[in-house]
Short mmCIF file of C-alpha atoms in Angstrom, two decimals:
data_model
loop_
_atom_site.label_atom_id
_atom_site.label_comp_id
_atom_site.label_asym_id
_atom_site.label_seq_id
_atom_site.Cartn_x
_atom_site.Cartn_y
_atom_site.Cartn_z
CA MET A 1 67.18 9.79 93.35
CA ASP A 2 65.07 7.58 91.10
CA ASN A 3 66.43 6.59 87.69
CA LYS A 4 63.61 8.51 86.06
CA ASP A 5 65.05 11.69 87.55
CA LYS A 6 68.53 11.12 86.11
CA VAL A 7 69.98 12.24 82.80
CA HIS A 8 71.36 9.23 80.93
CA LEU A 9 74.38 10.11 78.80
CA PRO A 10 75.74 8.00 75.93
CA HIS A 11 78.86 5.93 76.61
CA SER A 12 80.86 8.44 74.61
CA GLY A 13 80.02 11.11 77.16
CA LEU A 14 78.78 14.62 76.51
CA ASP A 15 80.07 15.94 73.20
CA TYR A 16 78.16 19.18 72.90
CA LEU A 17 76.59 22.01 74.90
CA SER A 18 75.02 25.01 73.22
CA ASP A 19 77.09 28.18 73.33
CA GLU A 20 73.83 30.08 73.82
CA LEU A 21 73.32 28.64 77.31
CA ARG A 22 72.86 31.26 80.00
CA TYR A 23 71.84 29.18 83.02
CA LEU A 24 73.48 25.79 83.46
CA HIS A 25 72.30 23.99 86.61
CA TRP A 26 73.12 20.29 86.87
CA ASP A 27 73.05 18.55 90.27
CA GLY A 28 75.44 15.62 90.42
CA PHE A 29 77.04 16.31 87.02
CA PRO A 30 78.58 12.87 86.22
CA LEU A 31 81.58 13.80 84.05
CA LYS A 32 85.11 14.99 84.81
CA THR A 33 84.96 18.03 82.55
CA LEU A 34 82.73 19.99 80.19
CA PRO A 35 82.95 19.41 76.42
CA GLN A 36 86.12 20.95 75.00
CA SER A 37 84.08 22.75 72.36
CA PHE A 38 81.88 24.52 74.92
CA CYS A 39 82.11 28.31 74.91
CA ALA A 40 80.86 29.79 78.20
CA GLU A 41 80.73 33.39 76.98
CA ASN A 42 76.98 33.72 77.59
CA ILE A 43 76.80 31.83 80.88
CA VAL A 44 75.25 33.84 83.75
CA GLU A 45 75.02 31.07 86.36
CA LEU A 46 77.09 27.88 86.43
CA ILE A 47 75.64 25.61 89.14
CA PHE A 48 77.13 22.11 89.52
CA PRO A 49 76.64 21.02 93.15
CA ASP A 50 77.70 17.49 94.18
CA SER A 51 79.29 16.84 90.80
CA LYS A 52 82.10 14.51 89.75
CA ILE A 53 83.84 17.25 87.84
CA GLU A 54 87.63 17.61 88.13
CA LYS A 55 87.98 20.79 86.10
CA LEU A 56 85.60 22.82 84.00
CA TRP A 57 87.84 23.62 81.03
CA THR A 58 91.39 24.45 80.05
CA GLY A 59 92.56 27.98 79.38
CA VAL A 60 90.88 31.36 79.75
CA GLN A 61 87.33 32.02 78.60
CA ASP A 62 85.53 35.31 78.19
CA LEU A 63 83.05 35.12 81.09
CA VAL A 64 81.79 38.67 81.05
CA HIS A 65 78.21 37.61 81.82
CA LEU A 66 79.01 35.15 84.63
CA ARG A 67 77.51 36.20 87.96
CA ARG A 68 77.49 33.01 90.01
CA MET A 69 79.60 29.84 90.17
CA ASP A 70 78.63 26.97 92.48
CA LEU A 71 80.67 23.76 92.50
CA SER A 72 80.01 22.96 96.15
CA GLY A 73 80.22 19.35 97.26
CA SER A 74 82.32 18.29 94.26
CA PRO A 75 84.85 15.97 95.93
CA TYR A 76 87.06 15.44 92.86
CA LEU A 77 87.47 19.07 91.83
CA LEU A 78 91.20 19.75 91.42
CA GLU A 79 91.16 23.31 90.15
CA ILE A 80 88.97 26.18 89.11
CA PRO A 81 89.64 27.94 85.82
CA ASP A 82 91.31 31.29 85.34
CA LEU A 83 88.56 33.80 86.10
CA SER A 84 90.43 36.93 85.13
CA MET A 85 87.82 37.70 82.45
CA ALA A 86 84.85 37.04 84.76
CA GLU A 87 84.82 40.69 85.73
CA ASN A 88 81.17 40.68 86.83
CA ILE A 89 81.11 37.54 88.97
CA GLU A 90 79.47 38.10 92.37
CA SER A 91 79.47 34.71 94.10
CA ILE A 92 81.83 31.71 94.17
CA ASN A 93 80.83 28.65 96.20
CA LEU A 94 83.41 25.87 96.53
CA LYS A 95 82.34 24.43 99.88
CA PHE A 96 83.22 20.77 100.52
CA CYS A 97 85.53 20.54 97.49
CA LYS A 98 87.89 18.30 99.42
CA SER A 99 90.43 17.66 96.62
CA LEU A 100 90.96 21.34 95.84
CA ILE A 101 94.54 22.32 96.71
CA GLU A 102 94.71 25.88 95.44
CA VAL A 103 92.44 28.65 94.25
CA ASN A 104 93.37 30.35 90.99
CA PRO A 105 95.09 33.65 91.83
CA SER A 106 92.85 35.44 89.33
CA ILE A 107 90.17 35.80 92.03
CA GLN A 108 92.16 38.61 93.62
CA TYR A 109 91.24 40.80 90.64
CA LEU A 110 87.48 40.17 90.76
CA THR A 111 86.31 43.62 91.80
CA LYS A 112 82.60 42.75 91.99
CA LEU A 113 82.96 39.58 94.08
CA GLU A 114 80.56 39.66 97.05
CA VAL A 115 80.69 36.11 98.44
CA LEU A 116 83.62 33.66 98.55
CA GLN A 117 82.81 30.33 100.21
CA LEU A 118 85.55 27.75 100.68
CA SER A 119 84.55 26.01 103.90
CA TYR A 120 85.55 22.36 104.37
CA CYS A 121 88.10 22.43 101.57
CA ASP A 122 90.32 20.24 103.73
CA ASN A 123 93.26 20.04 101.30
CA LEU A 124 93.27 23.70 100.34
CA ARG A 125 96.70 25.20 100.98
CA SER A 126 97.18 28.08 98.61
CA LEU A 127 95.13 31.26 98.40
CA PRO A 128 95.83 34.56 96.68
CA SER A 129 97.76 36.98 98.86
CA ARG A 130 94.93 39.48 98.75
CA ILE A 131 91.32 39.94 97.71
CA GLY A 132 90.77 43.14 95.80
CA SER A 133 86.99 43.32 95.76
CA LYS A 134 85.58 46.37 97.51
CA VAL A 135 82.12 44.82 97.71
CA LEU A 136 83.06 41.54 99.41
CA ARG A 137 80.45 40.75 102.10
CA ILE A 138 81.33 37.18 103.14
CA LEU A 139 84.67 35.38 103.32
CA ASP A 140 84.22 31.79 104.47
CA LEU A 141 87.32 29.65 105.05
CA TYR A 142 85.84 27.60 107.89
CA HIS A 143 87.50 24.19 108.34
CA CYS A 144 90.16 24.81 105.72
CA ILE A 145 92.53 23.03 108.07
CA ASN A 146 95.69 23.59 106.00
CA VAL A 147 95.25 27.31 105.36
CA ARG A 148 97.85 29.23 107.39
CA ILE A 149 97.49 32.76 106.06
CA CYS A 150 94.32 34.69 105.44
CA PRO A 151 94.33 36.81 102.26
CA ALA A 152 94.82 40.50 102.95
CA ILE A 153 91.39 42.08 103.05
CA SER A 154 92.03 45.11 105.21
CA GLY A 155 90.74 48.30 103.71
CA ASN A 156 89.75 46.62 100.48
CA SER A 157 86.31 45.49 101.62
CA PRO A 158 84.44 48.29 103.37
CA VAL A 159 81.17 46.30 103.35
CA LEU A 160 82.63 43.00 104.60
CA ARG A 161 80.21 41.55 107.17
CA LYS A 162 81.33 38.00 107.92
CA VAL A 163 84.81 36.46 108.15
CA LYS A 164 84.88 32.76 109.03
CA LEU A 165 88.38 31.49 109.76
CA GLY A 166 87.46 28.84 112.33
CA VAL A 167 89.33 25.51 112.32
CA THR A 168 92.13 26.74 110.07
CA ALA A 169 95.89 26.74 110.73
CA ILE A 170 95.95 30.54 111.07
CA GLU A 171 98.12 31.59 114.04
CA GLU A 172 97.81 35.35 114.04
CA LEU A 173 95.17 37.98 113.38
CA SER A 174 96.54 41.10 111.75
CA SER A 175 96.03 44.39 113.59
CA SER A 176 94.85 45.82 110.26
CA ILE A 177 91.53 44.07 110.84
CA VAL A 178 90.46 47.32 112.48
CA GLN A 179 89.95 48.67 108.97
CA LEU A 180 86.98 46.34 108.43
CA LYS A 181 84.50 48.88 109.69
CA SER A 182 81.37 46.90 108.74
CA LEU A 183 82.42 43.53 110.18
CA THR A 184 79.63 41.93 112.26
CA HIS A 185 80.74 38.27 112.56
CA LEU A 186 84.29 37.03 113.19
CA ASP A 187 84.92 33.31 113.67
CA LEU A 188 88.38 32.31 114.90
CA GLY A 189 87.30 29.20 116.81
CA GLY A 190 89.64 26.22 116.72
CA THR A 191 92.59 28.19 115.32
CA ALA A 192 96.11 28.46 116.80
CA ILE A 193 95.56 32.11 117.71
CA LYS A 194 96.76 32.93 121.24
CA GLU A 195 96.08 36.65 121.39
CA LEU A 196 93.96 39.33 119.78
CA PRO A 197 95.26 42.71 118.64
CA SER A 198 94.21 45.52 120.96
CA SER A 199 92.79 47.32 117.94
CA ILE A 200 89.87 44.87 117.86
CA GLU A 201 87.96 47.20 120.18
CA HIS A 202 87.57 49.60 117.25
CA LEU A 203 85.37 47.19 115.26
CA LYS A 204 82.27 49.16 116.14
CA CYS A 205 79.84 46.94 114.19
CA LEU A 206 81.11 43.57 115.49
CA LYS A 207 78.31 41.55 117.11
CA HIS A 208 79.50 37.93 117.16
CA LEU A 209 83.02 36.81 118.11
CA ASP A 210 83.97 33.11 118.25
CA LEU A 211 87.27 32.19 119.92
CA SER A 212 86.24 28.73 121.08
CA GLY A 213 88.98 26.15 121.48
CA THR A 214 91.84 28.64 121.10
CA GLY A 215 94.83 29.09 123.45
CA ILE A 216 93.99 32.70 124.20
CA LYS A 217 94.96 33.77 127.75
CA GLU A 218 93.56 37.27 127.93
CA LEU A 219 90.80 39.15 126.19
CA PRO A 220 91.61 42.77 125.37
CA GLU A 221 88.93 45.39 125.57
CA LEU A 222 86.22 44.30 123.15
CA PRO A 223 83.86 46.40 121.01
CA SER A 224 80.85 47.69 122.91
CA SER A 225 78.69 46.48 120.01
CA LEU A 226 79.31 42.78 120.81
CA THR A 227 76.21 40.77 121.67
CA ALA A 228 77.63 37.22 121.50
CA LEU A 229 81.00 35.87 122.69
CA ASP A 230 82.01 32.21 122.45
CA VAL A 231 85.18 31.23 124.33
CA ASN A 232 84.03 27.66 124.96
CA ASP A 233 86.99 25.37 125.76
CA CYS A 234 89.52 28.22 126.06
CA LYS A 235 91.25 26.48 128.94
CA SER A 236 94.08 29.03 129.18
CA LEU A 237 91.79 32.06 129.46
CA GLN A 238 92.41 33.91 132.73
CA THR A 239 91.66 37.59 132.26
CA LEU A 240 88.91 39.76 130.82
CA SER A 241 90.16 43.30 130.31
CA ARG A 242 87.58 46.02 131.01
CA PHE A 243 84.79 43.58 130.24
CA ASN A 244 81.44 45.33 129.88
CA LEU A 245 78.31 43.19 129.88
CA ARG A 246 75.92 45.95 128.91
CA ASN A 247 75.04 44.79 125.36
CA PHE A 248 75.79 41.08 125.64
CA GLN A 249 73.03 38.55 125.10
CA GLU A 250 75.05 35.32 124.77
CA LEU A 251 78.22 34.33 126.66
CA ASN A 252 79.79 30.88 126.47
CA PHE A 253 82.59 30.28 129.01
CA ALA A 254 82.25 26.48 129.19
CA ASN A 255 85.52 24.75 130.13
CA CYS A 256 87.21 28.08 130.99
CA PHE A 257 88.54 26.65 134.24
CA LYS A 258 91.26 29.26 134.85
CA LEU A 259 88.99 32.27 134.50
CA ASP A 260 88.39 34.35 137.63
CA GLN A 261 84.60 34.41 137.73
CA LYS A 262 83.95 36.66 140.73
CA LYS A 263 83.88 39.97 138.86
CA LEU A 264 82.05 38.39 135.93
CA MET A 265 79.27 36.95 138.09
CA ALA A 266 78.96 40.20 140.04
CA ASP A 267 78.42 41.97 136.73
CA VAL A 268 75.84 39.37 135.68
CA GLN A 269 73.93 39.94 138.92
CA CYS A 270 74.05 43.69 138.38
CA LYS A 271 72.92 43.38 134.75
CA ILE A 272 69.87 41.32 135.68
CA GLN A 273 68.83 43.07 138.89
CA SER A 274 69.14 46.52 137.35
CA GLY A 275 67.06 45.46 134.34
CA GLU A 276 69.84 46.43 131.92
CA ILE A 277 68.96 43.70 129.45
CA LYS A 278 69.28 44.59 125.78
CA GLY A 279 66.61 42.67 123.92
CA GLU A 280 64.51 39.93 125.47
CA ILE A 281 67.13 37.42 126.58
CA PHE A 282 70.51 37.08 128.23
CA GLN A 283 72.37 33.80 128.72
CA ILE A 284 75.70 32.60 130.08
CA VAL A 285 77.32 29.22 130.69
CA LEU A 286 80.48 28.64 132.72
CA PRO A 287 82.12 26.09 135.06
CA GLU A 288 80.36 26.29 138.44
CA SER A 289 78.82 23.90 140.95
CA GLU A 290 76.58 26.31 142.90
CA ILE A 291 73.54 28.44 142.13
CA PRO A 292 74.30 32.12 142.92
CA PRO A 293 73.04 33.06 146.42
CA TRP A 294 70.91 35.93 145.06
CA PHE A 295 68.65 33.26 143.59
CA ARG A 296 66.49 33.09 146.72
CA ASP A 297 64.36 30.31 145.27
CA GLN A 298 66.65 27.37 144.59
CA ASN A 299 66.65 23.67 145.22
CA MET A 300 68.57 20.45 144.76
CA GLY A 301 67.50 18.43 141.74
CA SER A 302 65.61 19.61 138.67
CA SER A 303 62.58 21.43 140.12
CA VAL A 304 61.83 24.33 142.43
CA THR A 305 58.45 25.45 143.81
CA LYS A 306 57.49 29.03 144.68
CA LYS A 307 54.34 30.82 145.76
CA LEU A 308 54.00 33.86 143.56
CA PRO A 309 53.42 37.31 145.02
CA LEU A 310 50.25 39.26 144.30
CA ASN A 311 51.90 41.74 141.95
CA CYS A 312 52.69 39.58 138.92
CA HIS A 313 51.50 42.42 136.71
CA GLN A 314 54.75 44.17 137.66
CA LEU A 315 56.88 41.23 136.57
CA LYS A 316 59.62 42.34 134.14
CA GLY A 317 61.34 39.01 133.66
CA ILE A 318 62.59 35.77 135.16
CA ALA A 319 66.15 34.50 135.55
CA PHE A 320 66.64 30.74 135.45
CA CYS A 321 69.71 28.85 136.62
CA ILE A 322 70.73 25.21 136.57
CA VAL A 323 73.87 23.33 137.55
CA PHE A 324 74.41 20.25 135.46
CA ALA A 325 77.10 17.62 135.25
CA SER A 326 78.34 15.21 132.65
CA PRO A 327 80.30 12.15 133.79
CA THR A 328 82.13 12.04 130.48
CA PRO A 329 83.32 14.75 128.06
CA LEU A 330 80.68 15.55 125.47
CA LEU A 331 79.46 17.91 122.83
CA SER A 332 76.00 19.20 123.63
CA ASP A 333 73.37 21.23 121.85
CA CYS A 334 72.22 23.93 124.30
CA GLU A 335 68.64 23.46 123.18
CA ASN A 336 68.60 20.19 125.10
CA PHE A 337 67.65 22.30 128.12
CA SER A 338 64.10 23.51 128.67
CA CYS A 339 61.85 24.68 131.48
CA LYS A 340 58.15 24.15 132.09
CA CYS A 341 55.92 25.78 134.67
CA ASP A 342 53.10 24.07 136.53
CA ALA A 343 50.86 26.72 138.10
CA ARG A 344 48.39 25.60 140.76
CA SER A 345 45.64 27.98 141.84
CA ASP A 346 44.03 28.14 145.29
CA ASN A 347 41.23 25.83 144.14
CA GLY A 348 43.77 23.19 143.15
CA GLU A 349 43.45 23.57 139.38
CA HIS A 350 46.60 23.08 137.33
CA ASP A 351 47.81 24.94 134.27
CA HIS A 352 50.93 23.92 132.36
CA VAL A 353 53.02 26.58 130.64
CA LYS A 354 56.08 25.79 128.57
CA LEU A 355 58.29 28.75 129.30
CA LEU A 356 61.24 28.31 126.98
CA CYS A 357 63.95 26.19 125.48
CA TYR A 358 67.43 27.49 126.09
CA GLY A 359 69.53 27.96 122.98
CA LEU A 360 72.35 30.13 121.73
CA ASP A 361 72.40 32.02 118.46
CA PRO A 362 70.68 29.86 115.81
CA GLN A 363 73.86 28.96 113.98
CA PRO A 364 74.85 25.29 114.22
CA LYS A 365 78.32 25.94 115.59
CA ALA A 366 77.25 28.54 118.13
CA ALA A 367 74.68 26.24 119.70
CA VAL A 368 77.27 23.64 120.72
CA LEU A 369 78.85 23.25 124.14
CA LYS A 370 82.06 21.29 124.53
CA LEU A 371 82.04 20.02 128.11
CA ASP A 372 84.67 18.25 130.16
CA ASP A 373 83.85 16.06 133.14
CA SER A 374 82.89 18.95 135.39
CA ASP A 375 79.90 20.81 136.80
CA HIS A 376 78.68 23.71 134.70
CA MET A 377 76.17 26.43 135.40
CA LEU A 378 73.70 27.66 132.83
CA LEU A 379 72.00 30.96 133.66
CA TRP A 380 69.55 32.75 131.42
CA TYR A 381 67.11 35.60 131.71
CA GLU A 382 63.87 35.99 129.81
CA SER A 383 61.77 39.13 129.69
CA THR A 384 58.03 38.89 130.33
CA ARG A 385 57.57 37.13 126.98
CA THR A 386 58.23 33.99 129.07
CA GLY A 387 54.47 33.49 129.16
CA LEU A 388 53.72 33.80 132.90
CA PRO A 389 50.63 36.07 132.88
CA SER A 390 49.41 38.19 135.78
CA GLU A 391 46.52 35.78 136.38
CA TYR A 392 48.99 33.55 138.22
CA SER A 393 49.45 36.13 140.98
CA GLY A 394 49.24 34.38 144.34
CA SER A 395 49.46 30.89 142.80
CA GLU A 396 51.93 28.21 143.72
CA VAL A 397 54.16 27.37 140.76
CA THR A 398 56.66 24.61 140.16
CA PHE A 399 59.44 25.13 137.64
CA GLU A 400 60.63 21.85 136.17
CA PHE A 401 63.87 21.80 134.19
CA TYR A 402 64.43 19.18 131.52
CA ASN A 403 67.60 17.89 129.99
CA LYS A 404 67.60 15.67 126.91
CA MET A 405 71.36 15.11 127.01
CA GLU A 406 72.40 11.51 127.46
CA HIS A 407 74.73 10.87 130.43
CA SER A 408 74.07 14.33 131.87
CA LYS A 409 72.20 15.31 135.02
CA ILE A 410 70.70 18.50 136.42
CA LYS A 411 71.97 18.75 140.00
CA ARG A 412 70.56 22.10 141.17
CA CYS A 413 68.15 24.72 139.90
CA GLY A 414 66.83 28.14 140.82
CA VAL A 415 64.62 31.02 139.67
CA TYR A 416 64.77 34.75 140.29
CA PHE A 417 61.87 37.15 139.64
CA LEU A 418 62.57 40.70 138.53
CA PHE A 419 59.78 43.15 139.33
CA ASP A 420 59.54 46.84 138.59
CA LYS A 421 59.90 47.65 142.25
CA ASN A 422 63.05 45.57 142.81
CA ARG A 423 64.98 46.93 139.83
CA SER A 424 67.98 48.71 141.27
CA SER A 425 70.78 50.65 139.66
CA SER A 426 72.88 49.78 142.67
CA CYS A 427 72.17 46.09 141.99
CA ASP A 428 71.05 45.48 145.59
CA GLU A 429 68.03 43.24 145.65
CA ASP A 430 64.96 44.49 147.41
CA SER A 431 63.58 41.14 148.41
CA SER A 432 60.32 42.45 149.83
CA HIS A 433 58.45 40.96 146.89
CA GLN A 434 59.74 37.54 147.86
CA ASP A 435 57.69 37.75 151.06
CA ASP A 436 54.69 39.45 149.54
CA ASN A 437 52.63 36.30 149.50
#
């Protein structure tokens, strides 16, 4: 920031702020506290990101008009004030307040609180025993590494959508979580949790479940509403109980070396060959060194060539598969993988089509693979939005797979074409189209 963009205060500090202020937004506020004379009764929004503040004020203020408080990125913040009179506050953002040790217990009485964000408060240890708001939508405790107990929220928050408890010291998930009927996202990745309550199957709105890096050994029956499951680096995982792939779009089993994959891969084959794909994409990653045999068109290396049949207008989708290896453990962004198609017509003309870039759900954490020194298989299916039009019928095409990861290599690749006429509820491939050249 240029000096011309900064507010220059006198050496004596800031002695006065108008009590009529309603919106106070000051990036990088340079002082440890607000003026002692300041009355915040009329404040609606108090926004001090990346400040040097240690505490706002001493004592209790009448904050009846306050709707939003944002002190995110304030590394010296030691405490937040008593908010018992902030009865209308809707959002509290304390992300990256790394000196904060406890949150004032008054927040448990804030009945209109919708969003509570405390991620990356690394020294936070003490939270209220419960949160009483019935309109809470987001509870974010991600990377609060010293938090051992999640505040009781069961039944109190019927509209709660997202609970982020990843990378905390929490060891157990209460069975009362089943009362969170509206929950769509649950992040438990990197916690000490070793099992899930069987009641989790009753979370009928749950779509995203992150258990990555936990010591979980068995997955109970999961909600049929789930579309994304991340168990990356769950090295103790062995069993999937009554696992139904029907609605899944994203599955991350990287580093799950103890998992019996036979039933899982049989279900994946069935899901693709029967055309039971919800939405336009399905993707899975897991430890494996071979391309499945039902991929009739496969090859060593990073490219495979195929002469297309004459009925491309019946094409419903394409499944892609690669086996890749990393000589050293790494963290990888899935979007490092992409595929391009080089179509060559009978007259020798070329046409390049970029089909896709593989990537998980567009949340930073979900797009990361933690990989040990082992082969992994990445398989994904794209509906006909892949961009391979019917005009390529009868052409010879080469699919080239690209990997931008350093120290990683694509060892094998394959493609599988799903046509209307080879969709099968019995999941047996009618390969006649493969020879219809």
